[in-house]
mmCIF file of C-alpha atoms and ligand atoms in Angstrom:
data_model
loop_
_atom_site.group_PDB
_atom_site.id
_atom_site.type_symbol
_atom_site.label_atom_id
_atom_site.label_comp_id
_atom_site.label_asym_id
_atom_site.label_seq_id
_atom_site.Cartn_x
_atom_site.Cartn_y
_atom_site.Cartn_z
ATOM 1 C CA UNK W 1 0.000 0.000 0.000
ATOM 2 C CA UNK W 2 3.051 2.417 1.061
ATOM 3 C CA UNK W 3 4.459 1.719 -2.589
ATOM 4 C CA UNK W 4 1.204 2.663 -4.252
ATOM 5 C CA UNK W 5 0.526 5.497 -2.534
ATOM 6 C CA UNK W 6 4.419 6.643 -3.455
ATOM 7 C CA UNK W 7 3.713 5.925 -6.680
ATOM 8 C CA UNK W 8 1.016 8.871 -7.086
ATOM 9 C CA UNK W 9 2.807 11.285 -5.301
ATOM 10 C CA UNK W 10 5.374 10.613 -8.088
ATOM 11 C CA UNK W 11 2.473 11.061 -10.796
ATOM 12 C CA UNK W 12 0.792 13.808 -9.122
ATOM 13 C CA UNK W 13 4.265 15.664 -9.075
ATOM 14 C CA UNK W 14 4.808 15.028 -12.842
ATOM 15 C CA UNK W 15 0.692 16.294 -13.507
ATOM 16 C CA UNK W 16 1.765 19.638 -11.132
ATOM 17 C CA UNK W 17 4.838 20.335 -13.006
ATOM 18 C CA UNK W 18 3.393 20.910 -16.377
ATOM 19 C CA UNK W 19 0.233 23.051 -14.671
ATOM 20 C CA UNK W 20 3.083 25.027 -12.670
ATOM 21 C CA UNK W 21 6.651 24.780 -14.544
ATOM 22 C CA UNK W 22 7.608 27.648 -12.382
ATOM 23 C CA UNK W 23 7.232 26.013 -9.110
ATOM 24 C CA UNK W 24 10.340 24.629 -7.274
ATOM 25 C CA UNK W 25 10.814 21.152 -6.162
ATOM 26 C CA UNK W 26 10.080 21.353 -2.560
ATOM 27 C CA UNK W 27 7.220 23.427 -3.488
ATOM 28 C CA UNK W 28 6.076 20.357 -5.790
ATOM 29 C CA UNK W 29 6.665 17.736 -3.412
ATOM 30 C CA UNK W 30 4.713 19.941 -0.557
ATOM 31 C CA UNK W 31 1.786 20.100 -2.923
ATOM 32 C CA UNK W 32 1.952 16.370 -4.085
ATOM 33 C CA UNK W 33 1.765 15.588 -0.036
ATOM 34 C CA UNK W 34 -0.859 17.033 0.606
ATOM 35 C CA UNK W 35 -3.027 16.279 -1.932
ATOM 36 C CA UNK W 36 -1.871 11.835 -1.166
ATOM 37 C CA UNK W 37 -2.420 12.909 2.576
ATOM 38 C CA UNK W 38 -6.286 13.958 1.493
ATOM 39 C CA UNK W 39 -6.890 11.040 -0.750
ATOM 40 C CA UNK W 40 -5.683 8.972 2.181
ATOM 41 C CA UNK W 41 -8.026 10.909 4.813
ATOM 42 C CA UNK W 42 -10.944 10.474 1.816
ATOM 43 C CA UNK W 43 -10.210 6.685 1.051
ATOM 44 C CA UNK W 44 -9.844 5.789 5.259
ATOM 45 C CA UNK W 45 -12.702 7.872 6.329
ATOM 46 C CA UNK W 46 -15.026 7.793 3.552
ATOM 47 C CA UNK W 47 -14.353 4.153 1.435
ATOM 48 C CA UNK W 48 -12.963 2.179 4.547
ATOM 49 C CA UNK W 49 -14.958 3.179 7.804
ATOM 50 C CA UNK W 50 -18.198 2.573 6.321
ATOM 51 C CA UNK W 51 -17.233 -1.335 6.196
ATOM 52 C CA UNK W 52 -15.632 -1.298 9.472
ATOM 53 C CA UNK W 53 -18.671 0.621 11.694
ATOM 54 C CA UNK W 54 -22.175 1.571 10.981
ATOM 55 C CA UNK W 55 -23.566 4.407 9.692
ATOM 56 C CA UNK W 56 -24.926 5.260 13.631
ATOM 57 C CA UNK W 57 -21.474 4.784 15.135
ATOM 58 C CA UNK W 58 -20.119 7.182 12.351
ATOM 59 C CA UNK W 59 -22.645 9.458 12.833
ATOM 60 C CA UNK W 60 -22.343 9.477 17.112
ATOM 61 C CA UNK W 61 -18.755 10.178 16.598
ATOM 62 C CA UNK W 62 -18.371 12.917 13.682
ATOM 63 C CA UNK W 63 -16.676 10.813 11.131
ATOM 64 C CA UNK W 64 -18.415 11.093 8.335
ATOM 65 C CA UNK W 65 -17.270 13.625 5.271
ATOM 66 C CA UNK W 66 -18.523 16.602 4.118
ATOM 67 C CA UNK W 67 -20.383 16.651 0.627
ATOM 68 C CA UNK W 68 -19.283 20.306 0.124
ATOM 69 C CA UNK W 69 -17.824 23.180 2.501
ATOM 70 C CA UNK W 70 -15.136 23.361 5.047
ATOM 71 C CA UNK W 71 -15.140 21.523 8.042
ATOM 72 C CA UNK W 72 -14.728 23.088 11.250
ATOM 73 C CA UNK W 73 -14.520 20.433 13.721
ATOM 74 C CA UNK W 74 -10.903 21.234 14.942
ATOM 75 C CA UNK W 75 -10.319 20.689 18.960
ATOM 76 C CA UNK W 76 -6.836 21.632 19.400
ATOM 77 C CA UNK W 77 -7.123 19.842 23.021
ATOM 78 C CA UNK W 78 -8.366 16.835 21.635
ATOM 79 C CA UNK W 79 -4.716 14.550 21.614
ATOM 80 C CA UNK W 80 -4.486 12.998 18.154
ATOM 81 C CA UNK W 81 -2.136 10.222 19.510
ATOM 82 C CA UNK W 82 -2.411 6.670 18.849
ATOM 83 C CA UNK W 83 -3.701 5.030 22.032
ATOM 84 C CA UNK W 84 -2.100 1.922 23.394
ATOM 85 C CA UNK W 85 -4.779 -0.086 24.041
ATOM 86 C CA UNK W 86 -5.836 1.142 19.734
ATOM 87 C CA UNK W 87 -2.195 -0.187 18.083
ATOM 88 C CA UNK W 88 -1.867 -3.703 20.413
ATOM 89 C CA UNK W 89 -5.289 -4.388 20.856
ATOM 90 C CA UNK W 90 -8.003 -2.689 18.721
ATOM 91 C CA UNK W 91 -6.585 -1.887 15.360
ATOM 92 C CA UNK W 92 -4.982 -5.749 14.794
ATOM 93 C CA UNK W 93 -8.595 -6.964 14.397
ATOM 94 C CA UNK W 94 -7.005 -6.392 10.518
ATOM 95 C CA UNK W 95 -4.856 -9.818 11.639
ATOM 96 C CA UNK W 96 -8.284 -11.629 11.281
ATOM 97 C CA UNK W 97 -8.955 -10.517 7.723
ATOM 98 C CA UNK W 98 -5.437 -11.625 6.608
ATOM 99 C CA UNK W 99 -5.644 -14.644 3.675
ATOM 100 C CA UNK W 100 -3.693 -17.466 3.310
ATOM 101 C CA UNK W 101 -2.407 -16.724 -0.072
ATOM 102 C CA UNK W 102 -2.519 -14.129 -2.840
ATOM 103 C CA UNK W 103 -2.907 -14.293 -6.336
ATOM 104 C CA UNK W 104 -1.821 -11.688 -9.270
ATOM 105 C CA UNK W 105 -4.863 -10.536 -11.263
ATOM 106 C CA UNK W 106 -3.387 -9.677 -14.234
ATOM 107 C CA UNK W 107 -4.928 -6.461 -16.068
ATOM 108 C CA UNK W 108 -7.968 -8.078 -18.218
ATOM 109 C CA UNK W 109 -9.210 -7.861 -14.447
ATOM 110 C CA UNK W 110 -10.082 -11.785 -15.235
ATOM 111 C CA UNK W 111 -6.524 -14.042 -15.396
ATOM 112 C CA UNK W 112 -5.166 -14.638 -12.347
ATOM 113 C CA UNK W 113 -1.870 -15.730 -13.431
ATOM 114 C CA UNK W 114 -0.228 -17.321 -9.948
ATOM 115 C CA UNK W 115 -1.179 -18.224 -6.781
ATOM 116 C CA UNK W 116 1.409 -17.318 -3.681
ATOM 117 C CA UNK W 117 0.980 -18.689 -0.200
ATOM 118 C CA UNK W 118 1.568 -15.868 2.608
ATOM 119 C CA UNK W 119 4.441 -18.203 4.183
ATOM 120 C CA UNK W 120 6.490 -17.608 1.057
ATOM 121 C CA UNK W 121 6.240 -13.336 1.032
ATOM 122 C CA UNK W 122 7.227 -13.146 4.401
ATOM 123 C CA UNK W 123 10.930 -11.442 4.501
ATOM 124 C CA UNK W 124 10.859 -11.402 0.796
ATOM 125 C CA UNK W 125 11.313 -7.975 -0.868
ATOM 126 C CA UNK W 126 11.701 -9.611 -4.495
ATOM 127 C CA UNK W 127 8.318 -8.734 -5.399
ATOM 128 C CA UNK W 128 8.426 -5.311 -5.154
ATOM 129 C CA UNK W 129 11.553 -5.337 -7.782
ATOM 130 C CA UNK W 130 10.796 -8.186 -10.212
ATOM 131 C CA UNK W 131 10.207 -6.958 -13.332
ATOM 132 C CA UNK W 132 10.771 -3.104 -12.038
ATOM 133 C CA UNK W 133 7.608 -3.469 -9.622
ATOM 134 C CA UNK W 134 4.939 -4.996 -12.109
ATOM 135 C CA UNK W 135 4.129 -7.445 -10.023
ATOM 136 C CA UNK W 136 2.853 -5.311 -7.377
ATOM 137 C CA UNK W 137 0.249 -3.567 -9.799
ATOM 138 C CA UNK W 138 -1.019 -7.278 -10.991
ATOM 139 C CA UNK W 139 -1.256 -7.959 -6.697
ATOM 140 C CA UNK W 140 -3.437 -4.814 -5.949
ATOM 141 C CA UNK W 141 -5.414 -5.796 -8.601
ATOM 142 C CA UNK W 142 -5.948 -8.685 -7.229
ATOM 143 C CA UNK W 143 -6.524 -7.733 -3.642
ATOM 144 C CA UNK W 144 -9.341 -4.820 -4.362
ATOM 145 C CA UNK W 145 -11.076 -7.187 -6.770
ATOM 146 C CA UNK W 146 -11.048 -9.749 -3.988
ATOM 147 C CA UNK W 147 -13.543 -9.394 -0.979
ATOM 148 C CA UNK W 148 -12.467 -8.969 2.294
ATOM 149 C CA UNK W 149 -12.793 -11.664 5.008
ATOM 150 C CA UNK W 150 -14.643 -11.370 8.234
ATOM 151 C CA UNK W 151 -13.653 -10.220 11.328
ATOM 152 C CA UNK W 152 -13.190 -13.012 13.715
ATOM 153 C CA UNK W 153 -11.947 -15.411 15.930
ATOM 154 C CA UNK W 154 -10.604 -17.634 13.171
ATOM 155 C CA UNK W 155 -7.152 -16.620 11.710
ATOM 156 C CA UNK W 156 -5.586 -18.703 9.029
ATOM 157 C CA UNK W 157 -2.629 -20.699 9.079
ATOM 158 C CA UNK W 158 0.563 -19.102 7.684
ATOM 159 C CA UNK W 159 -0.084 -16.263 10.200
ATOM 160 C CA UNK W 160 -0.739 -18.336 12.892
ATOM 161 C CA UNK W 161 1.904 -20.818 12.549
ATOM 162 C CA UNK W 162 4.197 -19.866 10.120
ATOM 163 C CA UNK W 163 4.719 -16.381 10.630
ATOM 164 C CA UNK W 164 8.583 -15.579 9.567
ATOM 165 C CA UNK W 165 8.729 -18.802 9.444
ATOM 166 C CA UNK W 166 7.646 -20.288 12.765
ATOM 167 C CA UNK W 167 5.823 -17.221 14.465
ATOM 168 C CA UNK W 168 2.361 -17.226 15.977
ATOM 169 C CA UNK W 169 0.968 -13.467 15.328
ATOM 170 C CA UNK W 170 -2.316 -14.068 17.323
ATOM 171 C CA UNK W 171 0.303 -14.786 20.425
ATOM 172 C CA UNK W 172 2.031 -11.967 19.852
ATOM 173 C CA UNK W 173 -1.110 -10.090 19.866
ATOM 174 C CA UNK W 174 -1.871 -11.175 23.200
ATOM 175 C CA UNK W 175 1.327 -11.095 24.327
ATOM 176 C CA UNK W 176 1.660 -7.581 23.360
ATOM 177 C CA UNK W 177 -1.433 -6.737 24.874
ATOM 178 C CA UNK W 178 0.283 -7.424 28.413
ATOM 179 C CA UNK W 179 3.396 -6.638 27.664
ATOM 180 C CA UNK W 180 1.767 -3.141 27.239
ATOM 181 C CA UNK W 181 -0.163 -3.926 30.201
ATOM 182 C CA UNK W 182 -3.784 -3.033 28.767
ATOM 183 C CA UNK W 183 -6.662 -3.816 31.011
ATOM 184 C CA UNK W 184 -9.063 -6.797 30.631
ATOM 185 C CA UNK W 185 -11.852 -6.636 28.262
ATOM 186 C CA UNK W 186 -14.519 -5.924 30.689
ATOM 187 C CA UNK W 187 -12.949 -2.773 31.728
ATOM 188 C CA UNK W 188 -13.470 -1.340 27.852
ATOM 189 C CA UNK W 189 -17.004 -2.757 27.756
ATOM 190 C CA UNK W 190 -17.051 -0.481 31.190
ATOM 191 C CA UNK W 191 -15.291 2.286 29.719
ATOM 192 C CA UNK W 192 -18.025 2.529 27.265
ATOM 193 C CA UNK W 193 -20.777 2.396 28.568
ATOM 194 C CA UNK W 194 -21.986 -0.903 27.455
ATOM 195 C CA UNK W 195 -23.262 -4.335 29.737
ATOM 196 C CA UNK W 196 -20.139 -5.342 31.839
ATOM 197 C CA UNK W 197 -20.395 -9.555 31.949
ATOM 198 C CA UNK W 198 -20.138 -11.063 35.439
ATOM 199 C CA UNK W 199 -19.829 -14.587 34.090
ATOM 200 C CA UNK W 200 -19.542 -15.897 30.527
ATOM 201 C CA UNK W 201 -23.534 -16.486 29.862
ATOM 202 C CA UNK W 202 -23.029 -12.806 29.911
ATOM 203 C CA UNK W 203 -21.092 -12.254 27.034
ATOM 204 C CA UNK W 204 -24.038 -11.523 24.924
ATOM 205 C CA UNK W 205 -22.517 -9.659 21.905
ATOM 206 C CA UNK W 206 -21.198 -13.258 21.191
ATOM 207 C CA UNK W 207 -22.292 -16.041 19.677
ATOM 208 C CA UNK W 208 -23.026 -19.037 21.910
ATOM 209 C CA UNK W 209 -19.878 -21.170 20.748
ATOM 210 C CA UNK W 210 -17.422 -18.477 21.442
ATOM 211 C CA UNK W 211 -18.733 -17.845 24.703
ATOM 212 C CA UNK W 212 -17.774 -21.688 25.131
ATOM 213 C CA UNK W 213 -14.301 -21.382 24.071
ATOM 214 C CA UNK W 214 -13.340 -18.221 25.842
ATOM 215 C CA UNK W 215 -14.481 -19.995 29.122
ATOM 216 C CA UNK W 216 -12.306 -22.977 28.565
ATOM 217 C CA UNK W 217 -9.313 -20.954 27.744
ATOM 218 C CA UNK W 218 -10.067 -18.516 30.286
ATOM 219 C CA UNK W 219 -10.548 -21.326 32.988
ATOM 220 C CA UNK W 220 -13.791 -19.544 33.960
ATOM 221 C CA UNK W 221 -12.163 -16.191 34.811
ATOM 222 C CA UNK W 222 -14.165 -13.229 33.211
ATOM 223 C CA UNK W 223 -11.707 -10.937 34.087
ATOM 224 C CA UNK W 224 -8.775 -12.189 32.732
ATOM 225 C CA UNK W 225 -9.944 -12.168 29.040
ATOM 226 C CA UNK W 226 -7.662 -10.563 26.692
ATOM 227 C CA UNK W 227 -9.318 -7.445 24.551
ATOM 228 C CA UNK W 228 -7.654 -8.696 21.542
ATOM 229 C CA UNK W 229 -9.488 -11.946 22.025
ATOM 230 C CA UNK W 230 -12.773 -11.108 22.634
ATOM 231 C CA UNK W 231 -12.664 -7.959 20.250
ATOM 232 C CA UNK W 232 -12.203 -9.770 17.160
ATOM 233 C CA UNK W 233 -14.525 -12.241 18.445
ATOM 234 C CA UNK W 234 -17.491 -9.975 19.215
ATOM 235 C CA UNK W 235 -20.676 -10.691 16.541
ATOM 236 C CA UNK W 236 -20.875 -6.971 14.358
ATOM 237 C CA UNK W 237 -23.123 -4.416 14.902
ATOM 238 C CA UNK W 238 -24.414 -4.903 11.684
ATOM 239 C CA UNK W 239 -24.419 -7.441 8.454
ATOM 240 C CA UNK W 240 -22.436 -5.110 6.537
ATOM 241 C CA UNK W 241 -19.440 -4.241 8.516
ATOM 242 C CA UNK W 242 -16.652 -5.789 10.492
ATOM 243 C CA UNK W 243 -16.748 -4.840 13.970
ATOM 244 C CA UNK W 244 -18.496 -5.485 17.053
ATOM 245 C CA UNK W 245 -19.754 -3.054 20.079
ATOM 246 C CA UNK W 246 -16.892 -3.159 21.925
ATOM 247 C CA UNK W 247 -14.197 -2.242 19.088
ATOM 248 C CA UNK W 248 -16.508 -0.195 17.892
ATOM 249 C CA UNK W 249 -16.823 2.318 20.261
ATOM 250 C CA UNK W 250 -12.516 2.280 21.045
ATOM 251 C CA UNK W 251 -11.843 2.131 17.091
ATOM 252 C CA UNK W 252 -14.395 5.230 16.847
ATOM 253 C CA UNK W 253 -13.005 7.415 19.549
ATOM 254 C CA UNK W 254 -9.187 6.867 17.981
ATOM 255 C CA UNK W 255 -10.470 7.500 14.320
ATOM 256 C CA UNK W 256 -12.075 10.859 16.049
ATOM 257 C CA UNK W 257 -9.057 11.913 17.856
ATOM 258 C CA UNK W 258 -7.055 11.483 14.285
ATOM 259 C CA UNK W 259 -9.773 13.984 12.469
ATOM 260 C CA UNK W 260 -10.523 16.142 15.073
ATOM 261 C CA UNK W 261 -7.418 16.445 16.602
ATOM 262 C CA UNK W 262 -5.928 17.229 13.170
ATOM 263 C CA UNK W 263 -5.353 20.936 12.427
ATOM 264 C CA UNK W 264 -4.180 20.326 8.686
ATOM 265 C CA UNK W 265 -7.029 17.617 7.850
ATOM 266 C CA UNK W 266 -7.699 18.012 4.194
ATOM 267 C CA UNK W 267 -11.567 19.478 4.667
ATOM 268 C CA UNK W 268 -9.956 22.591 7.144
ATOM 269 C CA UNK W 269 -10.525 26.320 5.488
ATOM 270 C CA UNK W 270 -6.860 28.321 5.893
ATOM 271 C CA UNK W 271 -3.661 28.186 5.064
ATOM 272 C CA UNK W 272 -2.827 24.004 5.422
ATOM 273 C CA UNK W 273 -5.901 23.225 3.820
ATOM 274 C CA UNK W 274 -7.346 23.406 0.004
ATOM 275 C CA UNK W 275 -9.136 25.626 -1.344
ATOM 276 C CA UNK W 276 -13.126 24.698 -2.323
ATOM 277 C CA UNK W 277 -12.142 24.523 -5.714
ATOM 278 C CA UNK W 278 -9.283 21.948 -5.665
HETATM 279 C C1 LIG M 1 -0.062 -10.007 5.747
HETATM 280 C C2 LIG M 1 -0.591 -9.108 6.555
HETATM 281 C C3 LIG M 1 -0.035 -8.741 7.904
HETATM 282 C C4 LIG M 1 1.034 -9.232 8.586
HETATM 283 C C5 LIG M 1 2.013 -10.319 8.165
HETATM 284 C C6 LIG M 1 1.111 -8.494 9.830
HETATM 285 C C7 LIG M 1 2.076 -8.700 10.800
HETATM 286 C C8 LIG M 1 2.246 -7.924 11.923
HETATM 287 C C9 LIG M 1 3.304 -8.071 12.897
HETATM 288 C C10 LIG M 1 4.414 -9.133 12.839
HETATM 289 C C11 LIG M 1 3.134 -7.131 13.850
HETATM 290 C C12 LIG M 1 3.967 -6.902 15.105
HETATM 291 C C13 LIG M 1 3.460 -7.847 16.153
HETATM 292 C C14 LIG M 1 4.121 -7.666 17.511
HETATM 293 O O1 LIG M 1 5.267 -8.087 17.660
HETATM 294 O O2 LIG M 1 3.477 -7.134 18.419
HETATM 295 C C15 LIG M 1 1.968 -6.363 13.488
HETATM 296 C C16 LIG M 1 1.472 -5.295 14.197
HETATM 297 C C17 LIG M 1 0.326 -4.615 13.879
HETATM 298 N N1 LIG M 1 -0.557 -4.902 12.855
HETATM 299 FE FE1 LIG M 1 -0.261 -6.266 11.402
HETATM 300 N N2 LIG M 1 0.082 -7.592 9.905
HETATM 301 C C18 LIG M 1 -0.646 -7.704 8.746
HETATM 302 C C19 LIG M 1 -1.784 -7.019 8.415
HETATM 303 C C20 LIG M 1 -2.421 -6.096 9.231
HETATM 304 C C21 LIG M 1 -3.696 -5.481 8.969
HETATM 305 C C22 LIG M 1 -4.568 -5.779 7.742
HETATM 306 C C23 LIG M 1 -3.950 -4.624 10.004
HETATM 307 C C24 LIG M 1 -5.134 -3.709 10.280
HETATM 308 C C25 LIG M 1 -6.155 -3.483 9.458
HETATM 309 C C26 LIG M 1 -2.820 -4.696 10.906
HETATM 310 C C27 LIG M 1 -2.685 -3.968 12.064
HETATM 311 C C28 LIG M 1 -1.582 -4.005 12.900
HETATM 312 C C29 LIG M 1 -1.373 -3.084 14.005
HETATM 313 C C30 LIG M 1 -2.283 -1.926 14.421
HETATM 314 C C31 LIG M 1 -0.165 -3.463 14.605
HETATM 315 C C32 LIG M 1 0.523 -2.774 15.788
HETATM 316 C C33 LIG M 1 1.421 -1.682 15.256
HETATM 317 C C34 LIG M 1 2.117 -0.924 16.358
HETATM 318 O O3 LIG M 1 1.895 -1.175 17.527
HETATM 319 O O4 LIG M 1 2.911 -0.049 16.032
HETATM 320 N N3 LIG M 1 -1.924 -5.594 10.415
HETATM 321 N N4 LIG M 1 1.429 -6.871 12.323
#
């Protein structure tokens, strides 16, 4: 994604120079980052969100985008910061969504020409240089024509036993989780402001099964449940998008922080921002 995104600064630059052959380079590279920083803002906050939490949750919590107009949400005390409990916990619900191989659509959008297992792109940089890069258009191709997988407690193979080779990444996920010494899942279901279970027939935004499992491995201890765990595992809020209650509302309030807490988001009037026109 970090290549692709390079890769239209680069054409976005070459578009700006022949509009403006009299501006410098850093002046050209300024302009080409900020314009990638709002299609990035655009693509996370209007194309992404919406499959991640419902329209409600979006709503409750100011994400959505503005049709037309500036935007005038800006809090400067509102602390844009990534939260802890957000990069070991929260945001890895991704980890679930991860497949066990990838194939290269090639660009009749209809051949896809080889199939690659995960194990055998981990630590392997070749792709991005075979054939000067092609490969990587022929893979995004592949991936946005290919639909996404649910959000869950099931996480296939090559991450979960042969990451780099012998790794576990839903371990380290939990490991992480106390190594950074976030608090149990009950204490976010606390936090906001939703039904806090006192035993595991109280884990109601599960399904039955799960609630099963998690007492097993949990040896019947509510409170020791990892959020990690029982994030990923929550049933959505809705058909239509990935998350459930509890990620929700944590995944919401970090996504607000980012846009509120932004002075130079892309929709701002001023100096920093565009201009209604561009
Ligand atoms: C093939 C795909 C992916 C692989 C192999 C991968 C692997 C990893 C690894 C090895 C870590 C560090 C684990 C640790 O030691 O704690 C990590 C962290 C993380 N991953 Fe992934 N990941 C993938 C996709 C995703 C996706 C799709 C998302 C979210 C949508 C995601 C979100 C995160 C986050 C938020 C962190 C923590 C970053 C930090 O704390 O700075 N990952 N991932």
């Amino acid at each position: 994604m970090h290549l692709l995104f390079v890769r239209e600064h680069q054409r976005i630059v070459k578009e700006l120079k022949t509009k403006q052959p009299t501006w410098s380079d850093n002046i050209l590279y300024l302009e080409a980052r900020k314009i990638v920083g709002a299609l990035m803002q655009q693509i996370t906050y209007g194309e992404y969100l919406p499959l991640v939490l419902t329209d409600d949750v979006r709503n409750n919590n100011g994400l959505k985008l503005l049709d037309d107009g500036f935007s005038t949400d800006y809090d400067p005390k509102v602390d844009p910061t990534i939260r802890n409990e957000f990069a070991v916990g929260v945001f890895r619900f991704g980890h679930s969504q991860i497949p066990d191989g990838l194939g290269h659509l090639l660009h009749d959008f209809n051949t896809i020409q080889e199939d690659t297992p995960l194990e055998d792109l981990f630590l392997d940089p070749k792709l991005l240089v075979t054939n000067g890069g092609s490969k990587v258009v022929d893979l995004a191709r592949f991936i946005i024509t290919e639909e996404a997988q649910k959000v869950d407690r099931f996480f296939e193979s090559s991450i979960r036993n042969t990451l780099f080779g012998i790794t576990d990444l839903t371990s380290l996920n939990i490991q992480r989780g106390r190594d950074h010494g976030v608090a149990p899942y009950i204490e976010y279901r606390r936090y906001c402001g939703l039904s806090v279970p006192t035993n595991f027939d109280e884990l109601t935004d599960h399904p039955e099964s799960t609630r099963q499992v998690l007492k097993d491995a949990y040896n019947d201890e509510i409170e020791d449940i990892d959020l990690f765990v029982a994030g990923v595992s929550e049933i959505p809020m809705s058909d239509s998008t990935f998350l459930g209650p509890t990620f929700s509302c944590l995944l919401s309030e970090q996504f607000r922080a980012l846009k509120v807490g932004d002075r130079f988001w892309y929709e701002r009037e001023g100096p920093g921002g565009f201009t209604e026109g561009k």
